[in-house]
CSV table of C-alpha atoms in Angstrom, one decimal:
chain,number,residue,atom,x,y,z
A,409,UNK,CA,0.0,0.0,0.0
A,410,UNK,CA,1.4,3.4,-1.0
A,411,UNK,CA,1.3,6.9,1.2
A,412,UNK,CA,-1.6,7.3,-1.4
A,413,UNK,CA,-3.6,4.4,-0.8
A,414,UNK,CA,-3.2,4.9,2.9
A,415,UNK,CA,-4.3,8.3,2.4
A,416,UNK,CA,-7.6,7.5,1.1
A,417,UNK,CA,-8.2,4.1,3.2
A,418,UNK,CA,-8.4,7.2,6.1
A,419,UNK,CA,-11.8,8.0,4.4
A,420,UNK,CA,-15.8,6.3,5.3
A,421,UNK,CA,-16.1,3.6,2.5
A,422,UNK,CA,-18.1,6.4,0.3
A,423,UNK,CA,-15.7,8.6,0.7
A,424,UNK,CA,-13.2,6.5,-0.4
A,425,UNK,CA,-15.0,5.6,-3.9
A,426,UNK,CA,-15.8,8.8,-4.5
A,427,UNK,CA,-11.4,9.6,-4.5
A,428,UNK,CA,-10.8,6.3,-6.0
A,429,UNK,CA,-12.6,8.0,-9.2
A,430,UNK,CA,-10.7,10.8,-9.2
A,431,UNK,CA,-7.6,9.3,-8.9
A,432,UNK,CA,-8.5,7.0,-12.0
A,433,UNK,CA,-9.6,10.0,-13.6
A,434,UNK,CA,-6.1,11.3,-13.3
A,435,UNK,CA,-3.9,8.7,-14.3
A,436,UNK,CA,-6.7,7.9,-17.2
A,437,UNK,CA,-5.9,11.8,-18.3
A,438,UNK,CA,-2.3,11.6,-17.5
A,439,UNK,CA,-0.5,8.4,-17.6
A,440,UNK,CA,2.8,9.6,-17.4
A,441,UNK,CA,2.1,11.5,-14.7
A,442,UNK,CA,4.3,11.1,-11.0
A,443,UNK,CA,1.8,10.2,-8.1
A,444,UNK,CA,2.7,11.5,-5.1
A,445,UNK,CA,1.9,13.1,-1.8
A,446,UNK,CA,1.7,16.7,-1.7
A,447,UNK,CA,0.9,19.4,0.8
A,448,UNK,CA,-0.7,16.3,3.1
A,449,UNK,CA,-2.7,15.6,-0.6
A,450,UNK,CA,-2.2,13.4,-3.4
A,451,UNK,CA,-0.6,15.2,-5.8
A,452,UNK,CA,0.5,14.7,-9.7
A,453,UNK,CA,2.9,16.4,-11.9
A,454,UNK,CA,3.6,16.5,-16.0
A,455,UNK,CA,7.0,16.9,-17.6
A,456,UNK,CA,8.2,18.1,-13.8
A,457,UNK,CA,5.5,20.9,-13.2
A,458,UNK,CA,2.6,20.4,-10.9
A,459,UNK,CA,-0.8,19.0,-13.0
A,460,UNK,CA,-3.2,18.8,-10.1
A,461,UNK,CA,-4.3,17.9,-6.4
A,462,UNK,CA,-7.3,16.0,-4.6
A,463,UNK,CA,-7.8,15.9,-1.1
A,464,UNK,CA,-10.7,14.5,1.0
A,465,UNK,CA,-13.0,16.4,3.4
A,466,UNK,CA,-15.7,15.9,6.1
A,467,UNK,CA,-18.1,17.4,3.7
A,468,UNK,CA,-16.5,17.6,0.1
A,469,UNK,CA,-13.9,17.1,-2.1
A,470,UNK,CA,-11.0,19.6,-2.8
A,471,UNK,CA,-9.8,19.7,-5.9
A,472,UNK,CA,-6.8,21.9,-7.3
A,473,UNK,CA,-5.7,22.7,-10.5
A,474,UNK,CA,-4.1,25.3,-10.1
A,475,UNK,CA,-5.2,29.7,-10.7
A,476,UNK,CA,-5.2,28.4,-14.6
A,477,UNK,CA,-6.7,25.2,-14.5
A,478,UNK,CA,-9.9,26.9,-12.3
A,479,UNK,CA,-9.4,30.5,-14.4
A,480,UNK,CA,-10.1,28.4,-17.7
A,481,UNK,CA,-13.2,26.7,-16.2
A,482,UNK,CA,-14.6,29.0,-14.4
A,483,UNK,CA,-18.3,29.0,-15.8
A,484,UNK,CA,-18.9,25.5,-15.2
A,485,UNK,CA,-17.1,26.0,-11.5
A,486,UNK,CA,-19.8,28.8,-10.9
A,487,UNK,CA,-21.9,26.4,-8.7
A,488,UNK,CA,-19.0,25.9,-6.3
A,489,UNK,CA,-16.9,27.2,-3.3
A,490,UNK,CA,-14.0,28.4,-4.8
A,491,UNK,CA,-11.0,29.6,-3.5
A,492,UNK,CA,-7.6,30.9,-5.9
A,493,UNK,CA,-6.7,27.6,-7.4
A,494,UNK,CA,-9.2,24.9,-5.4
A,495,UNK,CA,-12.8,23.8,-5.2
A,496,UNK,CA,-14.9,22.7,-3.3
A,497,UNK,CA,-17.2,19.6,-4.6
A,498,UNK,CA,-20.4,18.7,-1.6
A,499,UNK,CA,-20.3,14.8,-1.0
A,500,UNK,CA,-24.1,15.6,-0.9
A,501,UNK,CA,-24.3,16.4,-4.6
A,502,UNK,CA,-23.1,14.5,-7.3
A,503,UNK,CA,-19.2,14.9,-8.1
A,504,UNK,CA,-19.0,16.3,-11.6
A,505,UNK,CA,-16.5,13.7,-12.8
A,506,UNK,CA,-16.8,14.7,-16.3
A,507,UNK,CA,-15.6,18.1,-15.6
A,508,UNK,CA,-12.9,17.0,-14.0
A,509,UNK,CA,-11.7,15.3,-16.5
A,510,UNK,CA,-11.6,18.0,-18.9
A,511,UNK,CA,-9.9,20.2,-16.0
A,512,UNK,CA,-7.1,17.5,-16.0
A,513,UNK,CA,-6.8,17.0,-19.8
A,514,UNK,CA,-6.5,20.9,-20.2
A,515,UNK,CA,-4.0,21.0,-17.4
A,516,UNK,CA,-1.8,17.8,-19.0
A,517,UNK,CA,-1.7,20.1,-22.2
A,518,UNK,CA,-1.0,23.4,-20.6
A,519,UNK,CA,1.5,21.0,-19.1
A,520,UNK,CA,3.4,19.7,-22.2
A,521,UNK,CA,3.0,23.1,-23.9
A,522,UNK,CA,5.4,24.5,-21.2
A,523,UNK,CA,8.4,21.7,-21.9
């Protein structure tokens, strides 16, 4: 078991899923990507720059892509707590999973367009 596997086994079983898909998310969108644990978070980096973060929450799930990766989206991140660079996804609603996906695929460019 790995620091990040530990780091989500911490979690209440539905918890635990809900970080397990955004982890696959992740390394679906970025394969190459280093997984590792950041700022007490799972954390991933592209070409040696930071790509994104995930942490779990009593009540939600913070994600972090970074000022750009949140700047870029920021119409369909309207509905959320935000804060510079992180959001804030309720575990009472339904995790948009599809838009974090294209958060991470737009950060894995950004990424390989600054090597």
């Amino acid at each position: 078991m790995n620091e990040v596997d530990r780091y989500i086994s911490r979690f209440p079983e539905e918890v635990q899923q809900q970080l397990q898909k955004v982890r696959t998310i992740i390394k679906k969108m970025a394969p190459k990507a280093t997984e590792q644990m950041a700022y007490g978070m799972p954390g991933y980096k592209t070409n040696g720059k930071p790509l994104v973060y995930f942490a779990g929450y009593k009540n939600h799930i913070g994600f972090y892509a970074t000022p750009s990766g949140h700047e870029a989206f920021q119409k369909e991140l309207s509905n959320y707590k935000q804060g510079k660079g992180s959001v804030q996804f309720p575990l009472v609603q339904p995790i948009p999973f599809e838009l974090i996906e294209k958060i991470v695929r737009f950060r894995v460019e950004e990424n390989a367009d600054r090597k």
